[in-house]
PDB file of C-alpha atoms in Angstrom:
ATOM      1  CA  MET A 159     -14.963   8.121 -20.682  1.00 45.00           C
ATOM      2  CA  GLY A 160     -11.571   8.503 -22.367  1.00 44.00           C
ATOM      3  CA  ALA A 161     -13.069   8.673 -25.825  1.00 45.00           C
ATOM      4  CA  MET A 162     -15.694  11.257 -24.881  1.00 45.00           C
ATOM      5  CA  SER A 163     -13.389  13.688 -23.159  1.00 39.00           C
ATOM      6  CA  ALA A 164     -10.812  13.274 -25.922  1.00 42.00           C
ATOM      7  CA  ARG A 165     -13.416  14.247 -28.516  1.00 42.00           C
ATOM      8  CA  THR A 166     -14.407  17.426 -26.708  1.00 43.00           C
ATOM      9  CA  SER A 167     -10.837  18.612 -26.189  1.00 42.00           C
ATOM     10  CA  SER A 168      -8.766  20.476 -28.757  1.00 44.00           C
ATOM     11  CA  PRO A 169      -5.729  18.625 -30.186  1.00 48.00           C
ATOM     12  CA  GLU A 170      -3.255  20.551 -27.954  1.00 49.00           C
ATOM     13  CA  THR A 171      -4.885  19.352 -24.738  1.00 50.00           C
ATOM     14  CA  ALA A 172      -5.366  15.747 -25.869  1.00 58.00           C
ATOM     15  CA  GLU A 173      -5.414  13.482 -22.829  1.00 73.00           C
ATOM     16  CA  VAL A 174      -2.154  12.092 -21.537  1.00 82.00           C
ATOM     17  CA  PRO A 175      -2.481   8.326 -21.185  1.00 90.00           C
ATOM     18  CA  HIS A 176      -2.763   7.208 -17.559  1.00 92.00           C
ATOM     19  CA  ARG A 177       0.252   5.288 -16.312  1.00 94.00           C
ATOM     20  CA  ALA A 178       0.500   2.918 -13.395  1.00 90.00           C
ATOM     21  CA  GLY A 179       3.178   0.580 -12.195  1.00 90.00           C
ATOM     22  CA  PHE A 180       5.609  -0.561  -9.563  1.00 88.00           C
ATOM     23  CA  ALA A 181       8.853   0.969  -8.377  1.00 90.00           C
ATOM     24  CA  CYS A 182      11.228  -0.176  -5.700  1.00 88.00           C
ATOM     25  CA  PHE A 183      14.078   1.585  -3.951  1.00 89.00           C
ATOM     26  CA  VAL A 184      17.278  -0.273  -3.269  1.00 87.00           C
ATOM     27  CA  GLY A 185      20.453   0.720  -1.506  1.00 86.00           C
ATOM     28  CA  ARG A 186      22.575   0.012   1.524  1.00 81.00           C
ATOM     29  CA  PRO A 187      20.942   0.140   4.961  1.00 75.00           C
ATOM     30  CA  ASN A 188      20.533   3.753   5.963  1.00 77.00           C
ATOM     31  CA  ALA A 189      20.579   5.000   2.367  1.00 82.00           C
ATOM     32  CA  GLY A 190      17.272   6.756   2.998  1.00 81.00           C
ATOM     33  CA  LYS A 191      14.910   4.315   1.266  1.00 80.00           C
ATOM     34  CA  SER A 192      12.087   4.312   3.815  1.00 74.00           C
ATOM     35  CA  THR A 193      12.306   8.055   4.414  1.00 78.00           C
ATOM     36  CA  LEU A 194      11.976   8.573   0.683  1.00 83.00           C
ATOM     37  CA  THR A 195       9.007   6.191   0.458  1.00 79.00           C
ATOM     38  CA  ASN A 196       7.289   8.070   3.272  1.00 76.00           C
ATOM     39  CA  ALA A 197       7.995  11.468   1.683  1.00 80.00           C
ATOM     40  CA  LEU A 198       6.567  10.335  -1.658  1.00 83.00           C
ATOM     41  CA  VAL A 199       3.445   8.761  -0.190  1.00 77.00           C
ATOM     42  CA  GLY A 200       2.987  11.562   2.291  1.00 71.00           C
ATOM     43  CA  GLN A 201       2.624   9.463   5.400  1.00 56.00           C
ATOM     44  CA  LYS A 202       4.547   6.918   7.388  1.00 50.00           C
ATOM     45  CA  VAL A 203       4.148   3.480   5.848  1.00 53.00           C
ATOM     46  CA  ALA A 204       7.480   1.742   5.748  1.00 47.00           C
ATOM     47  CA  ILE A 205       9.204   1.144   9.056  1.00 44.00           C
ATOM     48  CA  THR A 206      12.292   3.348   9.293  1.00 41.00           C
ATOM     49  CA  SER A 207      15.146   1.774  11.150  1.00 37.00           C
ATOM     50  CA  ASN A 208      18.892   1.989  10.937  1.00 38.00           C
ATOM     51  CA  ARG A 209      19.349  -1.747  10.660  1.00 37.00           C
ATOM     52  CA  PRO A 210      19.079  -3.780   7.481  1.00 36.00           C
ATOM     53  CA  GLN A 211      16.332  -6.339   7.228  1.00 38.00           C
ATOM     54  CA  THR A 212      13.657  -4.772   9.375  1.00 37.00           C
ATOM     55  CA  THR A 213      11.342  -4.524   6.397  1.00 37.00           C
ATOM     56  CA  ARG A 214      11.114  -8.184   5.535  1.00 39.00           C
ATOM     57  CA  HIS A 215       7.708  -7.863   3.980  1.00 40.00           C
ATOM     58  CA  THR A 216       6.679  -6.080   0.851  1.00 58.00           C
ATOM     59  CA  VAL A 217       5.249  -2.885   2.240  1.00 46.00           C
ATOM     60  CA  ARG A 218       3.782  -0.835  -0.531  1.00 57.00           C
ATOM     61  CA  GLY A 219       3.181   2.862  -0.459  1.00 75.00           C
ATOM     62  CA  ILE A 220       1.005   4.269  -3.209  1.00 80.00           C
ATOM     63  CA  VAL A 221       1.473   7.675  -4.817  1.00 84.00           C
ATOM     64  CA  HIS A 222      -1.839   8.795  -6.347  1.00 82.00           C
ATOM     65  CA  ARG A 223      -1.754  11.410  -9.095  1.00 84.00           C
ATOM     66  CA  PRO A 224      -4.475  12.410 -11.569  1.00 86.00           C
ATOM     67  CA  GLU A 225      -2.426  11.019 -14.470  1.00 90.00           C
ATOM     68  CA  ALA A 226      -0.561   8.206 -12.764  1.00 91.00           C
ATOM     69  CA  GLN A 227      -0.305   5.781  -9.904  1.00 88.00           C
ATOM     70  CA  LEU A 228       3.101   4.850  -8.608  1.00 89.00           C
ATOM     71  CA  ILE A 229       3.182   1.827  -6.326  1.00 84.00           C
ATOM     72  CA  LEU A 230       6.273   1.564  -4.168  1.00 84.00           C
ATOM     73  CA  VAL A 231       7.393  -1.920  -3.271  1.00 78.00           C
ATOM     74  CA  ASP A 232       9.829  -2.232  -0.415  1.00 66.00           C
ATOM     75  CA  THR A 233      12.313  -5.047  -0.928  1.00 67.00           C
ATOM     76  CA  PRO A 234      14.451  -6.378   1.890  1.00 61.00           C
ATOM     77  CA  GLY A 235      18.094  -5.391   1.636  1.00 63.00           C
ATOM     78  CA  LEU A 236      20.390  -7.441  -0.562  1.00 65.00           C
ATOM     79  CA  HIS A 237      23.301  -8.733   1.497  1.00 65.00           C
ATOM     80  CA  LYS A 238      25.839 -11.526   1.503  1.00 65.00           C
ATOM     81  CA  PRO A 239      23.801 -14.440   2.873  1.00 67.00           C
ATOM     82  CA  ARG A 240      24.943 -16.342   5.955  1.00 72.00           C
ATOM     83  CA  THR A 241      21.795 -18.332   6.607  1.00 74.00           C
ATOM     84  CA  LEU A 242      18.943 -19.960   4.763  1.00 73.00           C
ATOM     85  CA  LEU A 243      16.884 -16.864   5.584  1.00 71.00           C
ATOM     86  CA  GLY A 244      19.582 -14.699   4.003  1.00 70.00           C
ATOM     87  CA  GLU A 245      19.546 -16.722   0.793  1.00 76.00           C
ATOM     88  CA  ARG A 246      15.780 -16.686   0.646  1.00 73.00           C
ATOM     89  CA  LEU A 247      15.746 -12.903   1.104  1.00 71.00           C
ATOM     90  CA  ASN A 248      18.247 -12.466  -1.713  1.00 76.00           C
ATOM     91  CA  ASP A 249      16.098 -14.564  -4.054  1.00 76.00           C
ATOM     92  CA  VAL A 250      13.083 -12.468  -3.104  1.00 73.00           C
ATOM     93  CA  VAL A 251      15.069  -9.320  -3.897  1.00 75.00           C
ATOM     94  CA  ARG A 252      16.166 -10.471  -7.336  1.00 77.00           C
ATOM     95  CA  THR A 253      12.681 -11.644  -8.255  1.00 76.00           C
ATOM     96  CA  THR A 254      11.193  -8.342  -7.117  1.00 76.00           C
ATOM     97  CA  TRP A 255      13.738  -6.335  -9.100  1.00 79.00           C
ATOM     98  CA  ALA A 256      12.919  -8.243 -12.247  1.00 79.00           C
ATOM     99  CA  GLU A 257       9.176  -7.736 -11.747  1.00 81.00           C
ATOM    100  CA  VAL A 258       9.004  -3.997 -11.049  1.00 87.00           C
ATOM    101  CA  ASP A 259       8.766  -1.317 -13.754  1.00 92.00           C
ATOM    102  CA  VAL A 260      11.500   0.938 -12.411  1.00 94.00           C
ATOM    103  CA  ILE A 261      14.236   0.666  -9.766  1.00 93.00           C
ATOM    104  CA  GLY A 262      15.505   3.636  -7.757  1.00 94.00           C
ATOM    105  CA  PHE A 263      19.010   3.067  -6.424  1.00 94.00           C
ATOM    106  CA  CYS A 264      19.468   5.251  -3.316  1.00 92.00           C
ATOM    107  CA  LEU A 265      22.961   6.575  -2.685  1.00 94.00           C
ATOM    108  CA  PRO A 266      23.480   9.002   0.219  1.00 93.00           C
ATOM    109  CA  ALA A 267      25.178  12.248  -0.809  1.00 94.00           C
ATOM    110  CA  ASP A 268      27.242  12.324   2.377  1.00 93.00           C
ATOM    111  CA  GLN A 269      28.974   8.953   1.914  1.00 93.00           C
ATOM    112  CA  LYS A 270      31.485   8.060  -0.762  1.00 94.00           C
ATOM    113  CA  LEU A 271      30.515   5.102  -2.952  1.00 94.00           C
ATOM    114  CA  GLY A 272      31.712   1.925  -1.274  1.00 91.00           C
ATOM    115  CA  PRO A 273      31.964  -1.827  -1.927  1.00 88.00           C
ATOM    116  CA  GLY A 274      28.362  -2.291  -0.766  1.00 85.00           C
ATOM    117  CA  ASP A 275      27.107   0.121  -3.438  1.00 91.00           C
ATOM    118  CA  ARG A 276      29.240  -1.560  -6.075  1.00 91.00           C
ATOM    119  CA  PHE A 277      27.881  -4.978  -5.058  1.00 87.00           C
ATOM    120  CA  ILE A 278      24.292  -3.773  -5.518  1.00 88.00           C
ATOM    121  CA  ALA A 279      25.100  -1.889  -8.742  1.00 92.00           C
ATOM    122  CA  LYS A 280      26.595  -5.049 -10.294  1.00 90.00           C
ATOM    123  CA  GLU A 281      23.474  -7.017  -9.379  1.00 87.00           C
ATOM    124  CA  LEU A 282      21.342  -4.261 -10.920  1.00 91.00           C
ATOM    125  CA  ALA A 283      23.387  -4.245 -14.108  1.00 92.00           C
ATOM    126  CA  ALA A 284      22.446  -7.899 -14.563  1.00 88.00           C
ATOM    127  CA  ILE A 285      18.750  -7.004 -14.694  1.00 87.00           C
ATOM    128  CA  LYS A 286      18.671  -5.660 -18.209  1.00 86.00           C
ATOM    129  CA  LYS A 287      15.083  -4.709 -18.965  1.00 88.00           C
ATOM    130  CA  THR A 288      14.156  -2.623 -15.909  1.00 91.00           C
ATOM    131  CA  PRO A 289      15.094   1.098 -16.078  1.00 95.00           C
ATOM    132  CA  LYS A 290      17.250   2.262 -13.172  1.00 96.00           C
ATOM    133  CA  VAL A 291      17.255   5.723 -11.630  1.00 96.00           C
ATOM    134  CA  ALA A 292      20.098   6.768  -9.342  1.00 96.00           C
ATOM    135  CA  VAL A 293      18.601   8.731  -6.450  1.00 95.00           C
ATOM    136  CA  VAL A 294      21.120  10.767  -4.486  1.00 94.00           C
ATOM    137  CA  THR A 295      19.570  11.124  -1.032  1.00 91.00           C
ATOM    138  CA  LYS A 296      20.349  13.312   1.999  1.00 90.00           C
ATOM    139  CA  THR A 297      21.492  16.230  -0.181  1.00 91.00           C
ATOM    140  CA  ASP A 298      20.653  18.584   2.689  1.00 89.00           C
ATOM    141  CA  LEU A 299      23.744  17.243   4.498  1.00 90.00           C
ATOM    142  CA  VAL A 300      26.373  18.327   1.909  1.00 93.00           C
ATOM    143  CA  ASP A 301      27.567  21.397   0.022  1.00 94.00           C
ATOM    144  CA  SER A 302      27.177  21.749  -3.742  1.00 93.00           C
ATOM    145  CA  LYS A 303      30.783  20.719  -4.477  1.00 96.00           C
ATOM    146  CA  THR A 304      30.420  17.393  -2.597  1.00 95.00           C
ATOM    147  CA  LEU A 305      27.095  16.796  -4.334  1.00 94.00           C
ATOM    148  CA  ALA A 306      28.618  17.442  -7.777  1.00 95.00           C
ATOM    149  CA  GLU A 307      31.449  15.006  -7.020  1.00 96.00           C
ATOM    150  CA  GLN A 308      28.937  12.339  -5.970  1.00 96.00           C
ATOM    151  CA  LEU A 309      26.898  12.805  -9.183  1.00 95.00           C
ATOM    152  CA  ILE A 310      30.059  12.395 -11.283  1.00 96.00           C
ATOM    153  CA  ALA A 311      31.129   9.308  -9.278  1.00 96.00           C
ATOM    154  CA  ILE A 312      27.717   7.693  -9.845  1.00 96.00           C
ATOM    155  CA  ASP A 313      27.832   8.448 -13.560  1.00 96.00           C
ATOM    156  CA  LEU A 314      31.317   6.868 -13.751  1.00 96.00           C
ATOM    157  CA  LEU A 315      30.259   3.810 -11.750  1.00 96.00           C
ATOM    158  CA  GLY A 316      27.491   3.201 -14.297  1.00 96.00           C
ATOM    159  CA  LYS A 317      29.869   3.493 -17.258  1.00 95.00           C
ATOM    160  CA  GLU A 318      32.399   1.252 -15.576  1.00 95.00           C
ATOM    161  CA  ILE A 319      30.068  -1.699 -14.961  1.00 93.00           C
ATOM    162  CA  GLY A 320      27.792  -1.225 -17.968  1.00 93.00           C
ATOM    163  CA  LEU A 321      24.799   0.059 -16.015  1.00 93.00           C
ATOM    164  CA  GLU A 322      22.819   2.692 -17.862  1.00 93.00           C
ATOM    165  CA  TRP A 323      21.050   5.230 -15.622  1.00 96.00           C
ATOM    166  CA  ALA A 324      17.670   6.418 -16.884  1.00 95.00           C
ATOM    167  CA  GLU A 325      18.182   9.462 -14.627  1.00 93.00           C
ATOM    168  CA  ILE A 326      20.433  10.662 -11.818  1.00 94.00           C
ATOM    169  CA  VAL A 327      18.370  12.735  -9.363  1.00 93.00           C
ATOM    170  CA  PRO A 328      19.457  14.511  -6.170  1.00 92.00           C
ATOM    171  CA  VAL A 329      16.748  14.659  -3.463  1.00 90.00           C
ATOM    172  CA  SER A 330      16.336  15.533   0.173  1.00 84.00           C
ATOM    173  CA  ALA A 331      13.308  13.735   1.533  1.00 71.00           C
ATOM    174  CA  VAL A 332      13.757  15.437   4.889  1.00 71.00           C
ATOM    175  CA  GLY A 333      13.718  18.922   3.409  1.00 66.00           C
ATOM    176  CA  ASP A 334      11.158  17.706   0.858  1.00 67.00           C
ATOM    177  CA  GLN A 335      13.400  19.064  -1.887  1.00 63.00           C
ATOM    178  CA  GLN A 336      12.715  17.562  -5.255  1.00 77.00           C
ATOM    179  CA  VAL A 337      10.677  14.626  -4.012  1.00 82.00           C
ATOM    180  CA  GLY A 338       7.930  15.778  -6.395  1.00 84.00           C
ATOM    181  CA  LEU A 339      10.499  15.974  -9.175  1.00 86.00           C
ATOM    182  CA  LEU A 340      11.548  12.394  -8.475  1.00 90.00           C
ATOM    183  CA  ALA A 341       7.923  11.262  -8.896  1.00 89.00           C
ATOM    184  CA  ASP A 342       7.741  13.289 -12.152  1.00 89.00           C
ATOM    185  CA  LEU A 343      10.762  11.380 -13.454  1.00 92.00           C
ATOM    186  CA  LEU A 344       9.590   7.945 -12.311  1.00 94.00           C
ATOM    187  CA  VAL A 345       6.074   8.262 -13.793  1.00 94.00           C
ATOM    188  CA  PRO A 346       7.075   8.317 -17.511  1.00 94.00           C
ATOM    189  CA  LEU A 347       9.015   5.093 -16.947  1.00 95.00           C
ATOM    190  CA  LEU A 348       5.798   3.275 -15.958  1.00 95.00           C
ATOM    191  CA  PRO A 349       3.625   1.406 -18.458  1.00 94.00           C
ATOM    192  CA  GLU A 350       0.327   2.854 -19.663  1.00 94.00           C
ATOM    193  CA  SER A 351      -2.346   1.373 -17.442  1.00 91.00           C
ATOM    194  CA  PRO A 352      -5.494   2.317 -15.534  1.00 88.00           C
ATOM    195  CA  PRO A 353      -5.028   2.742 -11.742  1.00 84.00           C
ATOM    196  CA  LEU A 354      -4.248  -0.613 -10.101  1.00 79.00           C
ATOM    197  CA  TYR A 355      -5.476   0.343  -6.628  1.00 72.00           C
ATOM    198  CA  PRO A 356      -8.514   2.286  -5.396  1.00 68.00           C
ATOM    199  CA  GLU A 357      -7.922   5.961  -4.616  1.00 65.00           C
ATOM    200  CA  GLY A 358      -7.964   5.681  -0.810  1.00 59.00           C
ATOM    201  CA  ASP A 359      -5.317   2.977  -0.495  1.00 57.00           C
ATOM    202  CA  LEU A 360      -1.986   4.139   0.834  1.00 54.00           C
ATOM    203  CA  THR A 361      -0.564   0.758   1.606  1.00 53.00           C
ATOM    204  CA  ASP A 362      -1.492  -2.715   0.496  1.00 47.00           C
ATOM    205  CA  GLU A 363       0.073  -4.285   3.547  1.00 54.00           C
ATOM    206  CA  PRO A 364      -2.434  -6.284   5.583  1.00 66.00           C
ATOM    207  CA  GLU A 365      -2.879  -4.552   8.920  1.00 74.00           C
ATOM    208  CA  GLN A 366      -1.762  -7.603  10.846  1.00 77.00           C
ATOM    209  CA  VAL A 367       1.633  -7.604   9.156  1.00 79.00           C
ATOM    210  CA  MET A 368       2.113  -3.902   9.854  1.00 81.00           C
ATOM    211  CA  VAL A 369       1.124  -4.415  13.487  1.00 87.00           C
ATOM    212  CA  ALA A 370       3.608  -7.301  13.797  1.00 87.00           C
ATOM    213  CA  GLU A 371       6.269  -5.077  12.226  1.00 85.00           C
ATOM    214  CA  LEU A 372       5.603  -2.280  14.781  1.00 87.00           C
ATOM    215  CA  ILE A 373       5.855  -4.727  17.708  1.00 91.00           C
ATOM    216  CA  ARG A 374       9.072  -6.144  16.285  1.00 88.00           C
ATOM    217  CA  GLU A 375      10.522  -2.629  15.971  1.00 86.00           C
ATOM    218  CA  ALA A 376       9.698  -1.860  19.614  1.00 88.00           C
ATOM    219  CA  ALA A 377      11.071  -5.217  20.767  1.00 88.00           C
ATOM    220  CA  LEU A 378      14.375  -4.622  18.969  1.00 84.00           C
ATOM    221  CA  GLU A 379      14.758  -1.118  20.363  1.00 82.00           C
ATOM    222  CA  GLY A 380      17.675  -1.096  22.772  1.00 73.00           C
ATOM    223  CA  VAL A 381      18.635  -4.760  22.328  1.00 77.00           C
ATOM    224  CA  ARG A 382      19.664  -4.707  18.682  1.00 70.00           C
ATOM    225  CA  ASP A 383      23.252  -5.588  19.511  1.00 71.00           C
ATOM    226  CA  GLU A 384      22.294  -8.624  21.566  1.00 72.00           C
ATOM    227  CA  LEU A 385      19.539  -9.876  19.225  1.00 73.00           C
ATOM    228  CA  PRO A 386      20.162  -8.388  15.803  1.00 62.00           C
ATOM    229  CA  HIS A 387      17.432 -10.201  13.908  1.00 65.00           C
ATOM    230  CA  SER A 388      16.551 -13.216  15.930  1.00 76.00           C
ATOM    231  CA  ILE A 389      13.098 -11.836  16.663  1.00 83.00           C
ATOM    232  CA  ALA A 390       9.967 -12.615  14.698  1.00 84.00           C
ATOM    233  CA  VAL A 391       6.485 -11.472  15.646  1.00 87.00           C
ATOM    234  CA  VAL A 392       3.259 -13.215  14.725  1.00 83.00           C
ATOM    235  CA  VAL A 393      -0.084 -11.554  15.388  1.00 83.00           C
ATOM    236  CA  GLU A 394      -2.317 -14.475  16.351  1.00 80.00           C
ATOM    237  CA  GLU A 395      -5.566 -12.513  16.327  1.00 81.00           C
ATOM    238  CA  MET A 396      -7.052  -9.046  16.136  1.00 80.00           C
ATOM    239  CA  LEU A 397     -10.670  -8.870  17.292  1.00 80.00           C
ATOM    240  CA  PRO A 398     -12.950  -6.021  18.317  1.00 82.00           C
ATOM    241  CA  ARG A 399     -13.900  -6.484  22.012  1.00 84.00           C
ATOM    242  CA  GLU A 400     -17.549  -7.474  22.286  1.00 84.00           C
ATOM    243  CA  ASP A 401     -20.127  -5.587  24.385  1.00 83.00           C
ATOM    244  CA  ARG A 402     -18.404  -2.239  23.917  1.00 82.00           C
ATOM    245  CA  PRO A 403     -20.483   0.895  23.185  1.00 81.00           C
ATOM    246  CA  ALA A 404     -20.062   2.094  19.574  1.00 76.00           C
ATOM    247  CA  ASP A 405     -18.283   5.273  20.677  1.00 79.00           C
ATOM    248  CA  LYS A 406     -15.789   3.343  22.857  1.00 84.00           C
ATOM    249  CA  PRO A 407     -14.454   0.511  20.720  1.00 84.00           C
ATOM    250  CA  LEU A 408     -11.485  -1.579  21.811  1.00 87.00           C
ATOM    251  CA  LEU A 409      -9.413  -3.862  19.632  1.00 86.00           C
ATOM    252  CA  ASP A 410      -7.888  -6.929  21.271  1.00 89.00           C
ATOM    253  CA  ILE A 411      -4.553  -7.917  19.731  1.00 91.00           C
ATOM    254  CA  HIS A 412      -2.824 -11.143  20.761  1.00 90.00           C
ATOM    255  CA  ALA A 413       0.736 -11.468  19.501  1.00 91.00           C
ATOM    256  CA  ASN A 414       3.694 -13.773  20.032  1.00 89.00           C
ATOM    257  CA  VAL A 415       7.278 -12.604  19.982  1.00 90.00           C
ATOM    258  CA  TYR A 416       9.458 -15.508  18.826  1.00 88.00           C
ATOM    259  CA  ILE A 417      13.119 -15.779  19.741  1.00 86.00           C
ATOM    260  CA  GLU A 418      15.615 -18.500  18.860  1.00 83.00           C
ATOM    261  CA  ARG A 419      16.984 -19.539  22.257  1.00 84.00           C
ATOM    262  CA  PRO A 420      15.662 -19.713  25.830  1.00 85.00           C
ATOM    263  CA  SER A 421      18.612 -17.551  26.970  1.00 84.00           C
ATOM    264  CA  GLN A 422      17.218 -14.648  24.924  1.00 86.00           C
ATOM    265  CA  LYS A 423      13.939 -14.705  26.816  1.00 87.00           C
ATOM    266  CA  GLY A 424      15.334 -12.750  29.752  1.00 87.00           C
ATOM    267  CA  ILE A 425      16.708 -10.058  27.447  1.00 86.00           C
ATOM    268  CA  ILE A 426      13.295  -9.422  25.903  1.00 87.00           C
ATOM    269  CA  ILE A 427      11.294  -9.679  29.131  1.00 90.00           C
ATOM    270  CA  GLY A 428      13.737  -7.733  31.299  1.00 89.00           C
ATOM    271  CA  PRO A 429      13.907  -7.672  35.120  1.00 90.00           C
ATOM    272  CA  LYS A 430      10.422  -8.303  36.560  1.00 92.00           C
ATOM    273  CA  GLY A 431       8.943  -8.065  33.054  1.00 91.00           C
ATOM    274  CA  LYS A 432       9.792  -4.358  32.850  1.00 93.00           C
ATOM    275  CA  ARG A 433      11.199  -4.473  29.312  1.00 91.00           C
ATOM    276  CA  LEU A 434       8.298  -6.401  27.835  1.00 92.00           C
ATOM    277  CA  LYS A 435       5.907  -3.908  29.443  1.00 93.00           C
ATOM    278  CA  GLU A 436       7.798  -1.048  27.775  1.00 92.00           C
ATOM    279  CA  VAL A 437       7.692  -2.867  24.429  1.00 92.00           C
ATOM    280  CA  GLY A 438       3.935  -3.276  24.871  1.00 94.00           C
ATOM    281  CA  THR A 439       3.326   0.353  25.804  1.00 93.00           C
ATOM    282  CA  LYS A 440       5.502   1.693  23.003  1.00 91.00           C
ATOM    283  CA  SER A 441       4.154  -0.506  20.246  1.00 92.00           C
ATOM    284  CA  ARG A 442       0.574  -0.012  21.440  1.00 92.00           C
ATOM    285  CA  LYS A 443       0.890   3.761  20.891  1.00 89.00           C
ATOM    286  CA  HIS A 444       2.158   3.211  17.340  1.00 86.00           C
ATOM    287  CA  ILE A 445      -0.540   0.628  16.601  1.00 86.00           C
ATOM    288  CA  GLU A 446      -3.285   2.919  17.888  1.00 84.00           C
ATOM    289  CA  ALA A 447      -1.940   5.702  15.687  1.00 79.00           C
ATOM    290  CA  LEU A 448      -1.851   3.353  12.698  1.00 76.00           C
ATOM    291  CA  LEU A 449      -5.323   1.870  13.171  1.00 75.00           C
ATOM    292  CA  GLY A 450      -6.985   4.903  14.716  1.00 76.00           C
ATOM    293  CA  THR A 451      -8.612   2.913  17.509  1.00 80.00           C
ATOM    294  CA  PRO A 452      -7.816   2.071  21.156  1.00 88.00           C
ATOM    295  CA  VAL A 453      -5.996  -1.237  21.495  1.00 92.00           C
ATOM    296  CA  PHE A 454      -5.535  -3.857  24.203  1.00 93.00           C
ATOM    297  CA  LEU A 455      -2.250  -5.583  23.441  1.00 95.00           C
ATOM    298  CA  ASP A 456      -1.475  -9.026  24.829  1.00 93.00           C
ATOM    299  CA  LEU A 457       2.166 -10.014  24.241  1.00 94.00           C
ATOM    300  CA  HIS A 458       3.808 -13.382  24.866  1.00 91.00           C
ATOM    301  CA  VAL A 459       7.437 -14.377  24.344  1.00 91.00           C
ATOM    302  CA  LYS A 460       8.009 -17.854  22.897  1.00 88.00           C
ATOM    303  CA  VAL A 461      11.049 -19.806  21.846  1.00 86.00           C
ATOM    304  CA  ALA A 462      11.109 -21.154  18.274  1.00 81.00           C
ATOM    305  CA  LYS A 463      14.377 -23.027  18.083  1.00 77.00           C
ATOM    306  CA  ASP A 464      16.730 -21.703  15.378  1.00 74.00           C
ATOM    307  CA  TRP A 465      13.859 -20.403  13.270  1.00 72.00           C
ATOM    308  CA  GLN A 466      16.206 -18.583  10.913  1.00 72.00           C
ATOM    309  CA  ARG A 467      17.544 -21.903   9.664  1.00 74.00           C
ATOM    310  CA  ASP A 468      14.416 -24.004   9.633  1.00 74.00           C
ATOM    311  CA  PRO A 469      12.292 -23.926   6.462  1.00 72.00           C
ATOM    312  CA  LYS A 470       9.165 -25.126   8.286  1.00 72.00           C
ATOM    313  CA  GLN A 471       9.439 -22.436  10.968  1.00 71.00           C
ATOM    314  CA  LEU A 472      10.233 -19.795   8.321  1.00 69.00           C
ATOM    315  CA  ARG A 473       7.020 -20.646   6.499  1.00 70.00           C
ATOM    316  CA  LYS A 474       5.005 -20.498   9.704  1.00 67.00           C
ATOM    317  CA  LEU A 475       6.469 -17.103  10.547  1.00 67.00           C
ATOM    318  CA  GLY A 476       5.587 -15.816   7.098  1.00 65.00           C
ATOM    319  CA  PHE A 477       8.946 -15.760   5.290  1.00 61.00           C
TER     320      PHE A 477
END
């Protein structure tokens, strides 16, 4: 097809080669990574949360354009590891960074650069081949003087640690300002390639993992301080209920919420099971919205002793 259409077109309108590749956004928790992913893809795919480490899995959002396909890979946050899980996550992060075609480093316009940003920037500087774009997020929260100061600070940070920015772009994903421009700047940094995913795909994440992620979000709501990340969710099965009329389908979902210690069980279940019921109701709404079908959700709380430190348990829980 390429050859034919190229022949019929005049030299000025010669076809631009199609590009496709992977990008990932990095930055401190709350730097606006998920919001940006959602704005680019145009619908909610990554799980937005103000805690690090909720997106443990590679959730990909896909930006389809006539001339390009940009696949967004969500890496877990890089942090100073305290557990085996922490170390494993950091290895995953570094491997992902080295494998993508472009890295967007998100820095909120309303917060001065801090040690956390410097820590990530130094790690990025060590990955030589991948182009890095500094994305200044949340620009709707500051005036132009503050924004200018942030852009200068980011430029200086790069010079200071030997990190060369391919671009420095201010965006506001909330106000949708310049999100399109960001995609325009990321696309030329991708390799020439045919599309890697079919047109309709918005996320490559298996539905079960996304469902588990939504349940985990709901379970953490309101108890984050007591159980920061000692919750893992495994969807045991998702099956359409038999003997249902075609116009009234029902999807049965059986899932286990794993905690580390028996004492945490009461926190999750709540007095007379009230909390667990709320978790079920809340996550069911989100799951139904995601899958577009009515759902019967069966939730059980189980104890998996110290799963964050046990390689066998980690594997079973998908890490």
